[in-house]
PDB file of C-alpha atoms in Angstrom:
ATOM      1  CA  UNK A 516       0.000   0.000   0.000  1.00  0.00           C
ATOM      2  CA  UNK A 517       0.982   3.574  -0.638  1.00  0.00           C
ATOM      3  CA  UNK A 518       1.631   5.744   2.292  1.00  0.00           C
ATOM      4  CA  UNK A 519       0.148   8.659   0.484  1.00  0.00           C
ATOM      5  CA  UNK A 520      -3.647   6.850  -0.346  1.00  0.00           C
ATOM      6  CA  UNK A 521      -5.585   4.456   1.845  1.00  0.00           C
ATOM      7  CA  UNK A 522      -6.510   2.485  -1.214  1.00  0.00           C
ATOM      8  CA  UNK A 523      -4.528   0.408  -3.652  1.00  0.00           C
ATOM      9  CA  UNK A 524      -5.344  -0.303  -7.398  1.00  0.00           C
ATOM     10  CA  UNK A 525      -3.923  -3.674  -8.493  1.00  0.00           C
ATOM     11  CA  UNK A 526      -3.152  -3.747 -12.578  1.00  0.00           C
ATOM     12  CA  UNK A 527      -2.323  -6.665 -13.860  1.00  0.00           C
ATOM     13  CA  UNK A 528       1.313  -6.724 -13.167  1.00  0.00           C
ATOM     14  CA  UNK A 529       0.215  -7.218  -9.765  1.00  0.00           C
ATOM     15  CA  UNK A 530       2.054  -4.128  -8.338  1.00  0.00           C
ATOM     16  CA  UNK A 531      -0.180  -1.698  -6.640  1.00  0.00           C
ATOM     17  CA  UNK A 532      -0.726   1.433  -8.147  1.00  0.00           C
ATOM     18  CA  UNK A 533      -2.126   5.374  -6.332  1.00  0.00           C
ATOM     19  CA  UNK A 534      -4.781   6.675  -7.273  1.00  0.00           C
ATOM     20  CA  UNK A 535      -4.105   9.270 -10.122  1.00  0.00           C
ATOM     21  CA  UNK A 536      -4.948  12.725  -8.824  1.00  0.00           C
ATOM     22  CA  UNK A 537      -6.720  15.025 -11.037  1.00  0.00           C
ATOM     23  CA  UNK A 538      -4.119  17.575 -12.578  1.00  0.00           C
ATOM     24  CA  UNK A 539      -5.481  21.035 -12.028  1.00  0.00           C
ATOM     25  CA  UNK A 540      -4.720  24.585 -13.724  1.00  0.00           C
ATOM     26  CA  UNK A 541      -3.108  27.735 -11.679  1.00  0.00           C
ATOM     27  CA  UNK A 542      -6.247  29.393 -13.028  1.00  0.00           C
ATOM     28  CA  UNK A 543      -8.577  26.872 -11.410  1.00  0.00           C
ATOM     29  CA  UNK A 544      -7.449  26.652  -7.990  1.00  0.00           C
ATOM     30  CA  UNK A 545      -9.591  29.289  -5.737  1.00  0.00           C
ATOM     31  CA  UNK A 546      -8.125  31.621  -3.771  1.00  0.00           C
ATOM     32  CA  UNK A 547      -6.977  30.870  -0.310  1.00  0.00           C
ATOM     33  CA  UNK A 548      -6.006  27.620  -1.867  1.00  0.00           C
ATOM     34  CA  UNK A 549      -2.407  26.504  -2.488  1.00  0.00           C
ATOM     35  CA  UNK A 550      -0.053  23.413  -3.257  1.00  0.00           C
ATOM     36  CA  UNK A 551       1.535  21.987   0.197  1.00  0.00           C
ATOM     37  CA  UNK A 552       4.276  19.668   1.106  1.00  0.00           C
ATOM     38  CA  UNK A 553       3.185  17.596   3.586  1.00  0.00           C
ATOM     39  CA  UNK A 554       5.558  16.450   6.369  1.00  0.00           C
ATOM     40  CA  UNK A 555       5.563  12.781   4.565  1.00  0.00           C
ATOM     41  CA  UNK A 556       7.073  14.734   1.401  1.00  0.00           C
ATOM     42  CA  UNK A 557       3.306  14.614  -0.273  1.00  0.00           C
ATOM     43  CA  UNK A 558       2.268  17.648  -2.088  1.00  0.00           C
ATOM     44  CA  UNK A 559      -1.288  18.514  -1.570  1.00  0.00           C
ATOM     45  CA  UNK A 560      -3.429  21.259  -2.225  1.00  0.00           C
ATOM     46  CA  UNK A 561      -5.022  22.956   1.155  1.00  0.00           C
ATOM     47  CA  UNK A 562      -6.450  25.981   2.490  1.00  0.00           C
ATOM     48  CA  UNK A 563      -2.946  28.179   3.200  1.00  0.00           C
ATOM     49  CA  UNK A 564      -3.529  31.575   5.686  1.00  0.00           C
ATOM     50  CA  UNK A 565      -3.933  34.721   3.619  1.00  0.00           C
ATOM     51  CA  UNK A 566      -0.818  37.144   3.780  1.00  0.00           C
ATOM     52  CA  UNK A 567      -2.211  39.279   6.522  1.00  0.00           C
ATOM     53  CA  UNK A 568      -1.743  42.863   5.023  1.00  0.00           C
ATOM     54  CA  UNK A 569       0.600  44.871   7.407  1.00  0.00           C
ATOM     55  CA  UNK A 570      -1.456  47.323   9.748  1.00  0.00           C
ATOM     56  CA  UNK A 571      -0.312  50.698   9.057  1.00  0.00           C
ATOM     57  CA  UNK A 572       3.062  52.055  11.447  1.00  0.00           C
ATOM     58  CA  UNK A 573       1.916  54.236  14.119  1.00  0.00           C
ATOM     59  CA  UNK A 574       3.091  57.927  13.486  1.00  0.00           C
ATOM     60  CA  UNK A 575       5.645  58.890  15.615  1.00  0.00           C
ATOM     61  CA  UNK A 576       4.486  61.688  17.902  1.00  0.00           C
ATOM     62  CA  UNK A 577       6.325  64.434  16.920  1.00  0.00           C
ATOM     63  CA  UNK A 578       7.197  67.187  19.519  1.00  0.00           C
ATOM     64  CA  UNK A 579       4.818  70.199  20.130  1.00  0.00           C
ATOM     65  CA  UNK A 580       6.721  72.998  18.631  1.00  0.00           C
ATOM     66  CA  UNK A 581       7.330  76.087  20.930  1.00  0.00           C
ATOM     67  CA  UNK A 582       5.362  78.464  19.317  1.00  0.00           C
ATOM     68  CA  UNK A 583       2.298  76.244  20.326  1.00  0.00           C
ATOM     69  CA  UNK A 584       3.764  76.241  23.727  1.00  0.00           C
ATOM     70  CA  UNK A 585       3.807  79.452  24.140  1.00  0.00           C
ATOM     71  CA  UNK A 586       0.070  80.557  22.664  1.00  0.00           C
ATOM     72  CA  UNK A 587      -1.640  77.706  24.988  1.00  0.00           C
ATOM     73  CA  UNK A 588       0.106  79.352  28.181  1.00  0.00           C
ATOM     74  CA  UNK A 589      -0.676  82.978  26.788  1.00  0.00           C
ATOM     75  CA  UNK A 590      -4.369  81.852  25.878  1.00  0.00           C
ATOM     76  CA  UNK A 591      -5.256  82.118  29.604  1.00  0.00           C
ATOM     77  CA  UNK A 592      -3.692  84.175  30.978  1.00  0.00           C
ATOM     78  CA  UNK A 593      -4.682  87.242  28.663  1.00  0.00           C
ATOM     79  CA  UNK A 594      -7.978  86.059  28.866  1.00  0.00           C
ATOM     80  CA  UNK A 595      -7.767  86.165  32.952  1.00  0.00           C
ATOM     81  CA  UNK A 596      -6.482  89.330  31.909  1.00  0.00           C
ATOM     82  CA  UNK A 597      -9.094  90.783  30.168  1.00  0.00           C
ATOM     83  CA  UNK A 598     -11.524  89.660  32.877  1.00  0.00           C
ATOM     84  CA  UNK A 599     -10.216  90.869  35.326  1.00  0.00           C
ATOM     85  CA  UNK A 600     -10.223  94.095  33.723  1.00  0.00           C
ATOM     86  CA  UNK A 601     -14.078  93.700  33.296  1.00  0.00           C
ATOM     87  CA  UNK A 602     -14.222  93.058  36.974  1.00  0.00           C
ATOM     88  CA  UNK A 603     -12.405  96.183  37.322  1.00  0.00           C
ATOM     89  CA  UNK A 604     -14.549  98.350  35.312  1.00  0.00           C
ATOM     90  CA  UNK A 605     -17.859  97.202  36.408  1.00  0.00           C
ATOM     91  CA  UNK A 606     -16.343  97.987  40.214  1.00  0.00           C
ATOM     92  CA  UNK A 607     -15.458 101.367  38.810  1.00  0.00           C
ATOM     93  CA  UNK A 608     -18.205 102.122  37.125  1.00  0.00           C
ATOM     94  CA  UNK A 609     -20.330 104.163  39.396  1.00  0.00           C
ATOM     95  CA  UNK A 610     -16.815 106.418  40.463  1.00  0.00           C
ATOM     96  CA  UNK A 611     -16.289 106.751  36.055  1.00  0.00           C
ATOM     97  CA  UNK A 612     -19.875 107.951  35.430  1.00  0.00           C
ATOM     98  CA  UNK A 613     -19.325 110.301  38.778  1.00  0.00           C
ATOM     99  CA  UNK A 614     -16.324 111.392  36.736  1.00  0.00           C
ATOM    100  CA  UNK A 615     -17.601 111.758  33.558  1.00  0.00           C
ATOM    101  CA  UNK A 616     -20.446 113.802  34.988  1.00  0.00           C
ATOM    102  CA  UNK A 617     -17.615 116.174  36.546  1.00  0.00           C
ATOM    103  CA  UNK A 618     -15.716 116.510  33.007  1.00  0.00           C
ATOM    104  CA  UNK A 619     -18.674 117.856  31.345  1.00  0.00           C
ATOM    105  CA  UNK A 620     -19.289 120.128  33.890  1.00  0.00           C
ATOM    106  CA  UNK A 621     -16.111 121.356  33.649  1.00  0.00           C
ATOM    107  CA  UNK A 622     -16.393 121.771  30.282  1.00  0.00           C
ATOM    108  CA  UNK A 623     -19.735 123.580  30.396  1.00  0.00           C
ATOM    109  CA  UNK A 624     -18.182 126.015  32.801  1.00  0.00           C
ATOM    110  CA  UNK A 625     -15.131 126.274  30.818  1.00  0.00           C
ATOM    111  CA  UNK A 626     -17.294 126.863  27.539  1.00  0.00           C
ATOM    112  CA  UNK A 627     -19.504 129.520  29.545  1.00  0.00           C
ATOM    113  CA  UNK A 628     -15.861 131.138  30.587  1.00  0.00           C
ATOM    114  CA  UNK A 629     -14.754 131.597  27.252  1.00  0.00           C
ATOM    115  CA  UNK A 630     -18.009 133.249  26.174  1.00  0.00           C
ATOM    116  CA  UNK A 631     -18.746 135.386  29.331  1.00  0.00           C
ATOM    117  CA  UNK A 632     -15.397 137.069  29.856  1.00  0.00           C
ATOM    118  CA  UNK A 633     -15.288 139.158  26.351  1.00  0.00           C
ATOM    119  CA  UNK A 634     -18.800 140.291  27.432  1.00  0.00           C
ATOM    120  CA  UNK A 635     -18.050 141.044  31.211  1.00  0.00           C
ATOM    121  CA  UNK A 636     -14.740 143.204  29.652  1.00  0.00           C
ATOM    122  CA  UNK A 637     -16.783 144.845  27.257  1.00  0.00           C
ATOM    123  CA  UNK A 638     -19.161 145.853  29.564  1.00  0.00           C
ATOM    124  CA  UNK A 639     -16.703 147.189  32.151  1.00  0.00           C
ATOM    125  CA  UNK A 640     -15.218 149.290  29.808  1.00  0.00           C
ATOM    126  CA  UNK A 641     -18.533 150.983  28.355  1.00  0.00           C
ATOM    127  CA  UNK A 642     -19.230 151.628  32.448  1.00  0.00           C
ATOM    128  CA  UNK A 643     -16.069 153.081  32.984  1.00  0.00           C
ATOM    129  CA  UNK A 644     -15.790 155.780  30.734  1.00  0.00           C
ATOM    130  CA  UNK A 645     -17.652 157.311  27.588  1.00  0.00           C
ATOM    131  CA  UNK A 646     -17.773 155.792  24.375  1.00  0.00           C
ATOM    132  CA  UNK A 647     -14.381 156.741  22.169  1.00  0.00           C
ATOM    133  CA  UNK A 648     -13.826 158.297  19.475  1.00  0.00           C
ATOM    134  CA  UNK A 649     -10.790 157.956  16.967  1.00  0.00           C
ATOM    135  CA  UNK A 650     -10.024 160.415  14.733  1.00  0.00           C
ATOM    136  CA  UNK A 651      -6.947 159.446  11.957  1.00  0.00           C
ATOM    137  CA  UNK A 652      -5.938 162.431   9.064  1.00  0.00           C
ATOM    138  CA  UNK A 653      -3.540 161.011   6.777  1.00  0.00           C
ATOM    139  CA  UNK A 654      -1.485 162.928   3.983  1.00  0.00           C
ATOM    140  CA  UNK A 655       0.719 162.271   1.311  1.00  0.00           C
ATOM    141  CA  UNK A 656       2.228 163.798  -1.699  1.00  0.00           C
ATOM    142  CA  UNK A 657       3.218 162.549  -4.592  1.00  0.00           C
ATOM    143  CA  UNK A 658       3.305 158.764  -6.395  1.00  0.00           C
ATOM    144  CA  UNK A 659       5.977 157.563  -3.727  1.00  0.00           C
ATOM    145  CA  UNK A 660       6.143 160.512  -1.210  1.00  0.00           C
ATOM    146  CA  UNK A 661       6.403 160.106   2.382  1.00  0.00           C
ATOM    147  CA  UNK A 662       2.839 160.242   4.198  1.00  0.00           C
ATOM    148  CA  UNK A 663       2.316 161.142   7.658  1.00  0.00           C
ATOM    149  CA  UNK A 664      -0.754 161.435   9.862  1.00  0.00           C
ATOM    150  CA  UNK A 665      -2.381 162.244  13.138  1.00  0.00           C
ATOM    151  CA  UNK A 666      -4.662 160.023  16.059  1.00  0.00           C
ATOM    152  CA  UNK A 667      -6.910 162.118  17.821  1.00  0.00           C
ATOM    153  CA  UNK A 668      -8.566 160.577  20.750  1.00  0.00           C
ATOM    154  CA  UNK A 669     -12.062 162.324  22.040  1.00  0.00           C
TER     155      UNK A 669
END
């Protein structure tokens, strides 16, 4: 008997023969299938495992640069920043509008300065004494001849 079959043909030479296997074509074998050799040194076709496809390399983790550093630690603390400014202003609110009141008045007064003194010195002077009167005579001879004059106050 053959050690590759379980059965034996007898021909008529009386030797035993194995069964012939059925030749197949590359084409014709499925996939997943392949030829073997078998520990006995028999080639066989079986199922063979499926090149398992590579998983994918990990990135490497690649260091933060500084400049992102830098923005995450600013990111707070400017916005703490401008908070606490808010705070700030909405404590000094009250003593601001007080303020801001006071500027305007100053203003006003400053505004109602600058229009009441000319009138306040006119007046005075109108009080003090009698309206003037200038008087100016001015004489001259000839295309490019020396003039002279007089001022008479009254």
């Amino acid at each position: 008997m053959h050690p590759e079959t379980p059965y034996e043909i007898t021909t008529l030479t009386g030797r035993p023969q194995p069964i012939p296997r059925p030749v197949m074509l590359p084409d014709e074998i499925p996939p997943g299938v392949g030829w073997v050799t078998l520990p006995g040194g028999a080639r066989t076709l079986a199922y063979t495992p499926q090149p398992a496809t590579p998983a994918p390399q990990p990135v490497a983790a690649r260091p933060v640069p500084t400049w992102a550093k830098t923005t995450a630690l600013l990111a707070p603390t400017i916005g703490g920043g401008i908070a606490a400014a808010g705070i700030g202003l909405s404590y000094a609110a009250p003593g601001l509008i007080a303020m801001s009141h006071a500027l305007w008045a100053t203003v006003a007064l400053i505004a109602a300065g600058a229009i009441a003194l000319p009138l306040l010195l006119g007046a005075y002077r109108r009080a003090g004494r009698g309206s003037a009167q200038i008087t100016q005579n001015i004489t001259a001879t000839g295309l490019f001849g020396r003039a002279s004059g007089t001022i008479n106050h009254r």
